JSON list of C-alpha atoms in Angstrom, two decimals:
[
{"chain": "A", "resi": 1, "resn": "UNK", "atom": "CA", "xyz": [-4.43, -1.33, -49.53]},
{"chain": "A", "resi": 2, "resn": "UNK", "atom": "CA", "xyz": [-7.00, -2.96, -47.27]},
{"chain": "A", "resi": 3, "resn": "UNK", "atom": "CA", "xyz": [-5.74, -5.25, -44.50]},
{"chain": "A", "resi": 4, "resn": "UNK", "atom": "CA", "xyz": [-6.82, -8.83, -44.29]},
{"chain": "A", "resi": 5, "resn": "UNK", "atom": "CA", "xyz": [-8.43, -10.03, -41.04]},
{"chain": "A", "resi": 6, "resn": "UNK", "atom": "CA", "xyz": [-5.72, -10.76, -38.45]},
{"chain": "A", "resi": 7, "resn": "UNK", "atom": "CA", "xyz": [-3.02, -8.90, -40.42]},
{"chain": "A", "resi": 8, "resn": "UNK", "atom": "CA", "xyz": [-0.87, -6.49, -38.42]},
{"chain": "A", "resi": 9, "resn": "UNK", "atom": "CA", "xyz": [-0.98, -2.82, -39.42]},
{"chain": "A", "resi": 10, "resn": "UNK", "atom": "CA", "xyz": [1.98, -1.69, -41.52]},
{"chain": "A", "resi": 11, "resn": "UNK", "atom": "CA", "xyz": [4.77, 0.56, -40.38]},
{"chain": "A", "resi": 12, "resn": "UNK", "atom": "CA", "xyz": [7.82, 0.20, -38.24]},
{"chain": "A", "resi": 13, "resn": "UNK", "atom": "CA", "xyz": [7.98, -0.01, -34.49]},
{"chain": "A", "resi": 14, "resn": "UNK", "atom": "CA", "xyz": [6.26, -1.97, -31.85]},
{"chain": "A", "resi": 15, "resn": "UNK", "atom": "CA", "xyz": [2.81, -1.76, -30.33]},
{"chain": "A", "resi": 16, "resn": "UNK", "atom": "CA", "xyz": [2.57, -2.80, -26.70]},
{"chain": "A", "resi": 17, "resn": "UNK", "atom": "CA", "xyz": [-0.25, -2.53, -24.18]},
{"chain": "A", "resi": 18, "resn": "UNK", "atom": "CA", "xyz": [0.67, -2.60, -20.49]},
{"chain": "A", "resi": 19, "resn": "UNK", "atom": "CA", "xyz": [-1.49, -3.58, -17.52]},
{"chain": "A", "resi": 20, "resn": "UNK", "atom": "CA", "xyz": [-0.26, -2.80, -14.01]},
{"chain": "A", "resi": 21, "resn": "UNK", "atom": "CA", "xyz": [-1.92, -4.14, -10.89]},
{"chain": "A", "resi": 22, "resn": "UNK", "atom": "CA", "xyz": [-0.79, -2.65, -7.56]},
{"chain": "A", "resi": 23, "resn": "UNK", "atom": "CA", "xyz": [-1.61, -4.06, -4.14]},
{"chain": "A", "resi": 24, "resn": "UNK", "atom": "CA", "xyz": [-0.72, -2.31, -0.88]},
{"chain": "A", "resi": 25, "resn": "UNK", "atom": "CA", "xyz": [-1.28, -3.92, 2.52]},
{"chain": "A", "resi": 26, "resn": "UNK", "atom": "CA", "xyz": [-0.72, -1.61, 5.50]},
{"chain": "A", "resi": 27, "resn": "UNK", "atom": "CA", "xyz": [0.19, -3.13, 8.85]},
{"chain": "A", "resi": 28, "resn": "UNK", "atom": "CA", "xyz": [1.10, -1.54, 12.18]},
{"chain": "A", "resi": 29, "resn": "UNK", "atom": "CA", "xyz": [4.83, -1.46, 11.39]},
{"chain": "A", "resi": 30, "resn": "UNK", "atom": "CA", "xyz": [5.17, -1.79, 7.62]},
{"chain": "A", "resi": 31, "resn": "UNK", "atom": "CA", "xyz": [3.49, -1.44, 4.26]},
{"chain": "A", "resi": 32, "resn": "UNK", "atom": "CA", "xyz": [3.85, -4.52, 2.04]},
{"chain": "A", "resi": 33, "resn": "UNK", "atom": "CA", "xyz": [3.56, -3.82, -1.67]},
{"chain": "A", "resi": 34, "resn": "UNK", "atom": "CA", "xyz": [3.10, -6.05, -4.64]},
{"chain": "A", "resi": 35, "resn": "UNK", "atom": "CA", "xyz": [2.77, -5.23, -8.33]},
{"chain": "A", "resi": 36, "resn": "UNK", "atom": "CA", "xyz": [2.01, -7.40, -11.34]},
{"chain": "A", "resi": 37, "resn": "UNK", "atom": "CA", "xyz": [2.93, -5.87, -14.69]},
{"chain": "A", "resi": 38, "resn": "UNK", "atom": "CA", "xyz": [1.74, -7.50, -17.91]},
{"chain": "A", "resi": 39, "resn": "UNK", "atom": "CA", "xyz": [2.94, -6.37, -21.34]},
{"chain": "A", "resi": 40, "resn": "UNK", "atom": "CA", "xyz": [0.91, -7.58, -24.34]},
{"chain": "A", "resi": 41, "resn": "UNK", "atom": "CA", "xyz": [2.94, -7.28, -27.54]},
{"chain": "A", "resi": 42, "resn": "UNK", "atom": "CA", "xyz": [0.67, -6.62, -30.53]},
{"chain": "A", "resi": 43, "resn": "UNK", "atom": "CA", "xyz": [3.48, -5.83, -32.97]},
{"chain": "A", "resi": 44, "resn": "UNK", "atom": "CA", "xyz": [7.23, -6.24, -32.65]},
{"chain": "A", "resi": 45, "resn": "UNK", "atom": "CA", "xyz": [9.06, -7.80, -29.73]},
{"chain": "A", "resi": 46, "resn": "UNK", "atom": "CA", "xyz": [10.51, -6.91, -26.35]},
{"chain": "A", "resi": 47, "resn": "UNK", "atom": "CA", "xyz": [14.12, -7.60, -25.31]},
{"chain": "A", "resi": 48, "resn": "UNK", "atom": "CA", "xyz": [14.04, -5.33, -22.26]},
{"chain": "A", "resi": 49, "resn": "UNK", "atom": "CA", "xyz": [11.48, -3.17, -20.50]},
{"chain": "A", "resi": 50, "resn": "UNK", "atom": "CA", "xyz": [11.67, -0.01, -18.40]},
{"chain": "A", "resi": 51, "resn": "UNK", "atom": "CA", "xyz": [9.36, 1.34, -15.74]},
{"chain": "A", "resi": 52, "resn": "UNK", "atom": "CA", "xyz": [9.12, 4.65, -13.92]},
{"chain": "A", "resi": 53, "resn": "UNK", "atom": "CA", "xyz": [8.85, 3.78, -10.23]},
{"chain": "A", "resi": 54, "resn": "UNK", "atom": "CA", "xyz": [8.44, 5.68, -6.98]},
{"chain": "A", "resi": 55, "resn": "UNK", "atom": "CA", "xyz": [7.83, 4.83, -3.33]},
{"chain": "A", "resi": 56, "resn": "UNK", "atom": "CA", "xyz": [9.05, 1.24, -3.64]},
{"chain": "A", "resi": 57, "resn": "UNK", "atom": "CA", "xyz": [11.13, 0.02, -0.70]},
{"chain": "A", "resi": 58, "resn": "UNK", "atom": "CA", "xyz": [14.85, -0.65, -0.80]},
{"chain": "A", "resi": 59, "resn": "UNK", "atom": "CA", "xyz": [14.15, -4.38, -0.49]},
{"chain": "A", "resi": 60, "resn": "UNK", "atom": "CA", "xyz": [12.51, -4.50, -3.95]},
{"chain": "A", "resi": 61, "resn": "UNK", "atom": "CA", "xyz": [12.42, -7.93, -5.59]},
{"chain": "A", "resi": 62, "resn": "UNK", "atom": "CA", "xyz": [11.69, -8.41, -9.31]},
{"chain": "A", "resi": 63, "resn": "UNK", "atom": "CA", "xyz": [10.66, -11.88, -10.51]},
{"chain": "A", "resi": 64, "resn": "UNK", "atom": "CA", "xyz": [9.34, -13.49, -13.65]},
{"chain": "A", "resi": 65, "resn": "UNK", "atom": "CA", "xyz": [10.06, -16.54, -15.79]},
{"chain": "A", "resi": 66, "resn": "UNK", "atom": "CA", "xyz": [11.72, -14.44, -18.52]},
{"chain": "A", "resi": 67, "resn": "UNK", "atom": "CA", "xyz": [13.65, -12.03, -16.23]},
{"chain": "A", "resi": 68, "resn": "UNK", "atom": "CA", "xyz": [17.43, -12.30, -16.72]},
{"chain": "A", "resi": 69, "resn": "UNK", "atom": "CA", "xyz": [18.44, -9.31, -14.58]},
{"chain": "A", "resi": 70, "resn": "UNK", "atom": "CA", "xyz": [17.20, -5.98, -13.34]},
{"chain": "A", "resi": 71, "resn": "UNK", "atom": "CA", "xyz": [18.67, -2.68, -12.26]},
{"chain": "A", "resi": 72, "resn": "UNK", "atom": "CA", "xyz": [17.15, 0.26, -10.43]},
{"chain": "A", "resi": 73, "resn": "UNK", "atom": "CA", "xyz": [18.65, 3.69, -10.91]},
{"chain": "A", "resi": 74, "resn": "UNK", "atom": "CA", "xyz": [16.73, 6.42, -9.12]},
{"chain": "A", "resi": 75, "resn": "UNK", "atom": "CA", "xyz": [13.14, 6.29, -10.36]},
{"chain": "A", "resi": 76, "resn": "UNK", "atom": "CA", "xyz": [13.87, 4.04, -13.36]},
{"chain": "A", "resi": 77, "resn": "UNK", "atom": "CA", "xyz": [13.68, 0.23, -13.22]},
{"chain": "A", "resi": 78, "resn": "UNK", "atom": "CA", "xyz": [15.29, -1.62, -16.16]},
{"chain": "A", "resi": 79, "resn": "UNK", "atom": "CA", "xyz": [14.57, -5.30, -16.73]},
{"chain": "A", "resi": 80, "resn": "UNK", "atom": "CA", "xyz": [16.62, -7.42, -19.16]},
{"chain": "A", "resi": 81, "resn": "UNK", "atom": "CA", "xyz": [14.85, -10.50, -20.52]},
{"chain": "A", "resi": 82, "resn": "UNK", "atom": "CA", "xyz": [16.22, -14.02, -20.99]},
{"chain": "A", "resi": 83, "resn": "UNK", "atom": "CA", "xyz": [14.94, -14.01, -24.55]},
{"chain": "A", "resi": 84, "resn": "UNK", "atom": "CA", "xyz": [12.86, -11.64, -26.69]},
{"chain": "A", "resi": 85, "resn": "UNK", "atom": "CA", "xyz": [9.11, -12.03, -26.37]},
{"chain": "A", "resi": 86, "resn": "UNK", "atom": "CA", "xyz": [6.55, -11.42, -29.10]},
{"chain": "A", "resi": 87, "resn": "UNK", "atom": "CA", "xyz": [3.39, -12.15, -27.13]},
{"chain": "A", "resi": 88, "resn": "UNK", "atom": "CA", "xyz": [3.01, -11.67, -23.34]},
{"chain": "A", "resi": 89, "resn": "UNK", "atom": "CA", "xyz": [5.48, -10.79, -20.59]},
{"chain": "A", "resi": 90, "resn": "UNK", "atom": "CA", "xyz": [4.54, -10.84, -16.90]},
{"chain": "A", "resi": 91, "resn": "UNK", "atom": "CA", "xyz": [6.71, -9.55, -14.07]},
{"chain": "A", "resi": 92, "resn": "UNK", "atom": "CA", "xyz": [6.03, -9.46, -10.31]},
{"chain": "A", "resi": 93, "resn": "UNK", "atom": "CA", "xyz": [7.48, -6.84, -7.97]},
{"chain": "A", "resi": 94, "resn": "UNK", "atom": "CA", "xyz": [7.49, -7.05, -4.15]},
{"chain": "A", "resi": 95, "resn": "UNK", "atom": "CA", "xyz": [8.72, -4.57, -1.56]},
{"chain": "A", "resi": 96, "resn": "UNK", "atom": "CA", "xyz": [8.10, -3.26, 1.92]},
{"chain": "A", "resi": 97, "resn": "UNK", "atom": "CA", "xyz": [8.34, 0.14, 3.54]},
{"chain": "A", "resi": 98, "resn": "UNK", "atom": "CA", "xyz": [8.30, 1.15, 7.20]},
{"chain": "A", "resi": 99, "resn": "UNK", "atom": "CA", "xyz": [5.13, 2.85, 8.42]},
{"chain": "A", "resi": 100, "resn": "UNK", "atom": "CA", "xyz": [5.98, 6.10, 10.22]},
{"chain": "A", "resi": 101, "resn": "UNK", "atom": "CA", "xyz": [5.29, 6.19, 13.96]},
{"chain": "A", "resi": 102, "resn": "UNK", "atom": "CA", "xyz": [2.85, 8.61, 15.50]},
{"chain": "A", "resi": 103, "resn": "UNK", "atom": "CA", "xyz": [-0.89, 9.09, 15.57]},
{"chain": "A", "resi": 104, "resn": "UNK", "atom": "CA", "xyz": [-0.96, 10.77, 12.13]},
{"chain": "A", "resi": 105, "resn": "UNK", "atom": "CA", "xyz": [1.38, 10.12, 9.22]},
{"chain": "A", "resi": 106, "resn": "UNK", "atom": "CA", "xyz": [1.33, 9.61, 5.47]},
{"chain": "A", "resi": 107, "resn": "UNK", "atom": "CA", "xyz": [3.09, 7.59, 2.79]},
{"chain": "A", "resi": 108, "resn": "UNK", "atom": "CA", "xyz": [3.40, 8.40, -0.90]},
{"chain": "A", "resi": 109, "resn": "UNK", "atom": "CA", "xyz": [1.39, 6.14, -3.17]},
{"chain": "A", "resi": 110, "resn": "UNK", "atom": "CA", "xyz": [3.58, 3.60, -4.96]},
{"chain": "A", "resi": 111, "resn": "UNK", "atom": "CA", "xyz": [4.00, 4.17, -8.70]},
{"chain": "A", "resi": 112, "resn": "UNK", "atom": "CA", "xyz": [4.87, 1.50, -11.27]},
{"chain": "A", "resi": 113, "resn": "UNK", "atom": "CA", "xyz": [4.48, 2.99, -14.73]},
{"chain": "A", "resi": 114, "resn": "UNK", "atom": "CA", "xyz": [5.70, 1.09, -17.86]},
{"chain": "A", "resi": 115, "resn": "UNK", "atom": "CA", "xyz": [7.61, 3.23, -20.36]},
{"chain": "A", "resi": 116, "resn": "UNK", "atom": "CA", "xyz": [7.26, 3.23, -24.13]},
{"chain": "A", "resi": 117, "resn": "UNK", "atom": "CA", "xyz": [3.85, 1.58, -24.40]},
{"chain": "A", "resi": 118, "resn": "UNK", "atom": "CA", "xyz": [0.97, 2.40, -26.73]},
{"chain": "A", "resi": 119, "resn": "UNK", "atom": "CA", "xyz": [-1.64, 2.20, -23.97]},
{"chain": "A", "resi": 120, "resn": "UNK", "atom": "CA", "xyz": [-1.62, 1.50, -20.25]},
{"chain": "A", "resi": 121, "resn": "UNK", "atom": "CA", "xyz": [-4.20, 0.46, -17.69]},
{"chain": "A", "resi": 122, "resn": "UNK", "atom": "CA", "xyz": [-3.70, 0.21, -13.96]},
{"chain": "A", "resi": 123, "resn": "UNK", "atom": "CA", "xyz": [-5.53, -0.98, -10.91]},
{"chain": "A", "resi": 124, "resn": "UNK", "atom": "CA", "xyz": [-4.90, -0.46, -7.21]},
{"chain": "A", "resi": 125, "resn": "UNK", "atom": "CA", "xyz": [-6.04, -2.53, -4.24]},
{"chain": "A", "resi": 126, "resn": "UNK", "atom": "CA", "xyz": [-5.63, -1.38, -0.64]},
{"chain": "A", "resi": 127, "resn": "UNK", "atom": "CA", "xyz": [-5.94, -3.47, 2.53]},
{"chain": "A", "resi": 128, "resn": "UNK", "atom": "CA", "xyz": [-4.92, -3.24, 6.17]},
{"chain": "A", "resi": 129, "resn": "UNK", "atom": "CA", "xyz": [-4.05, -5.94, 8.65]},
{"chain": "A", "resi": 130, "resn": "UNK", "atom": "CA", "xyz": [-3.52, -4.01, 11.86]},
{"chain": "A", "resi": 131, "resn": "UNK", "atom": "CA", "xyz": [-4.81, -1.13, 13.94]},
{"chain": "A", "resi": 132, "resn": "UNK", "atom": "CA", "xyz": [-3.71, 1.61, 11.54]},
{"chain": "A", "resi": 133, "resn": "UNK", "atom": "CA", "xyz": [-6.64, 3.30, 9.78]},
{"chain": "A", "resi": 134, "resn": "UNK", "atom": "CA", "xyz": [-5.99, 3.90, 6.10]},
{"chain": "A", "resi": 135, "resn": "UNK", "atom": "CA", "xyz": [-7.38, 6.96, 4.28]},
{"chain": "A", "resi": 136, "resn": "UNK", "atom": "CA", "xyz": [-6.38, 7.01, 0.60]},
{"chain": "A", "resi": 137, "resn": "UNK", "atom": "CA", "xyz": [-6.07, 10.23, -1.40]},
{"chain": "A", "resi": 138, "resn": "UNK", "atom": "CA", "xyz": [-5.89, 8.97, -4.98]},
{"chain": "A", "resi": 139, "resn": "UNK", "atom": "CA", "xyz": [-5.84, 11.18, -8.08]},
{"chain": "A", "resi": 140, "resn": "UNK", "atom": "CA", "xyz": [-6.08, 9.94, -11.66]},
{"chain": "A", "resi": 141, "resn": "UNK", "atom": "CA", "xyz": [-8.09, 6.79, -10.91]},
{"chain": "A", "resi": 142, "resn": "UNK", "atom": "CA", "xyz": [-11.71, 5.99, -10.11]},
{"chain": "A", "resi": 143, "resn": "UNK", "atom": "CA", "xyz": [-12.92, 4.06, -7.08]},
{"chain": "A", "resi": 144, "resn": "UNK", "atom": "CA", "xyz": [-14.63, 0.75, -7.92]},
{"chain": "A", "resi": 145, "resn": "UNK", "atom": "CA", "xyz": [-15.81, -2.32, -6.06]},
{"chain": "A", "resi": 146, "resn": "UNK", "atom": "CA", "xyz": [-13.02, -4.89, -5.62]},
{"chain": "A", "resi": 147, "resn": "UNK", "atom": "CA", "xyz": [-14.98, -7.42, -7.70]},
{"chain": "A", "resi": 148, "resn": "UNK", "atom": "CA", "xyz": [-14.81, -5.01, -10.68]},
{"chain": "A", "resi": 149, "resn": "UNK", "atom": "CA", "xyz": [-11.01, -5.17, -10.91]},
{"chain": "A", "resi": 150, "resn": "UNK", "atom": "CA", "xyz": [-9.54, -6.92, -13.95]},
{"chain": "A", "resi": 151, "resn": "UNK", "atom": "CA", "xyz": [-8.04, -10.38, -13.37]},
{"chain": "A", "resi": 152, "resn": "UNK", "atom": "CA", "xyz": [-4.46, -9.07, -13.65]},
{"chain": "A", "resi": 153, "resn": "UNK", "atom": "CA", "xyz": [-5.19, -6.63, -10.81]},
{"chain": "A", "resi": 154, "resn": "UNK", "atom": "CA", "xyz": [-6.60, -9.01, -8.20]},
{"chain": "A", "resi": 155, "resn": "UNK", "atom": "CA", "xyz": [-5.01, -11.05, -5.42]},
{"chain": "A", "resi": 156, "resn": "UNK", "atom": "CA", "xyz": [-2.26, -8.52, -4.74]},
{"chain": "A", "resi": 157, "resn": "UNK", "atom": "CA", "xyz": [-3.10, -7.71, -1.11]},
{"chain": "A", "resi": 158, "resn": "UNK", "atom": "CA", "xyz": [-3.13, -9.76, 2.06]},
{"chain": "A", "resi": 159, "resn": "UNK", "atom": "CA", "xyz": [-6.66, -10.18, 3.35]},
{"chain": "A", "resi": 160, "resn": "UNK", "atom": "CA", "xyz": [-9.77, -8.43, 2.12]},
{"chain": "A", "resi": 161, "resn": "UNK", "atom": "CA", "xyz": [-9.32, -5.27, 0.04]},
{"chain": "A", "resi": 162, "resn": "UNK", "atom": "CA", "xyz": [-10.75, -2.17, 1.72]},
{"chain": "A", "resi": 163, "resn": "UNK", "atom": "CA", "xyz": [-10.55, -0.01, -1.42]},
{"chain": "A", "resi": 164, "resn": "UNK", "atom": "CA", "xyz": [-10.00, -0.51, -5.14]},
{"chain": "A", "resi": 165, "resn": "UNK", "atom": "CA", "xyz": [-9.30, 1.85, -8.04]},
{"chain": "A", "resi": 166, "resn": "UNK", "atom": "CA", "xyz": [-8.87, 1.66, -11.82]},
{"chain": "A", "resi": 167, "resn": "UNK", "atom": "CA", "xyz": [-7.44, 4.16, -14.29]},
{"chain": "A", "resi": 168, "resn": "UNK", "atom": "CA", "xyz": [-4.46, 4.81, -16.53]},
{"chain": "A", "resi": 169, "resn": "UNK", "atom": "CA", "xyz": [-2.13, 6.29, -13.92]},
{"chain": "A", "resi": 170, "resn": "UNK", "atom": "CA", "xyz": [-2.65, 7.08, -10.23]},
{"chain": "A", "resi": 171, "resn": "UNK", "atom": "CA", "xyz": [-0.87, 9.39, -7.84]},
{"chain": "A", "resi": 172, "resn": "UNK", "atom": "CA", "xyz": [-1.48, 10.54, -4.31]},
{"chain": "A", "resi": 173, "resn": "UNK", "atom": "CA", "xyz": [-0.78, 9.46, -0.79]},
{"chain": "A", "resi": 174, "resn": "UNK", "atom": "CA", "xyz": [-2.06, 7.28, 2.00]},
{"chain": "A", "resi": 175, "resn": "UNK", "atom": "CA", "xyz": [-2.95, 9.06, 5.23]},
{"chain": "A", "resi": 176, "resn": "UNK", "atom": "CA", "xyz": [-2.45, 6.78, 8.23]},
{"chain": "A", "resi": 177, "resn": "UNK", "atom": "CA", "xyz": [-4.17, 7.25, 11.58]},
{"chain": "A", "resi": 178, "resn": "UNK", "atom": "CA", "xyz": [-3.51, 5.40, 14.84]},
{"chain": "A", "resi": 179, "resn": "UNK", "atom": "CA", "xyz": [-6.18, 5.70, 17.47]},
{"chain": "A", "resi": 180, "resn": "UNK", "atom": "CA", "xyz": [-4.59, 5.82, 20.90]},
{"chain": "A", "resi": 181, "resn": "UNK", "atom": "CA", "xyz": [-6.67, 5.59, 24.07]},
{"chain": "A", "resi": 182, "resn": "UNK", "atom": "CA", "xyz": [-6.79, 8.71, 26.20]},
{"chain": "A", "resi": 183, "resn": "UNK", "atom": "CA", "xyz": [-6.52, 8.19, 29.95]}
]
């Protein structure tokens, strides 16, 4: 049978699209991270969500108007909702991580990857606010101008972004260089 305009496709299950915006600001002593995750429910509803996460600091904070509680076990973040949602859910994550000392070091690229979704998009913004030079090595995403980022992926760094990426999933690391004067 043909569907009418606006009618949901038949079949069981849910259809959810996830958008993840990551912002990493590197200072002399710490990296400050922020993520905004937006789930758009096209069919069904959400009572809880799960994300695969990596390289998020121990001081992780999870906030959102519909967040009841959250639990992190290894690389899995589980978020229980106040009430089921059938349209849009937005959650903000914040964390920090110490920047290793020395003239050359590296940090793993943060990963926030929603589980059980039909499609996912992600963006990444990088900025620095100190003397540490930042050299990203990003796989799985394409470099773009900061103005080309989607709305849900902007405003996640402190200051002016020095690099921006879009894709479906990114991995890699951030090489950090400190220039020290030689006598």
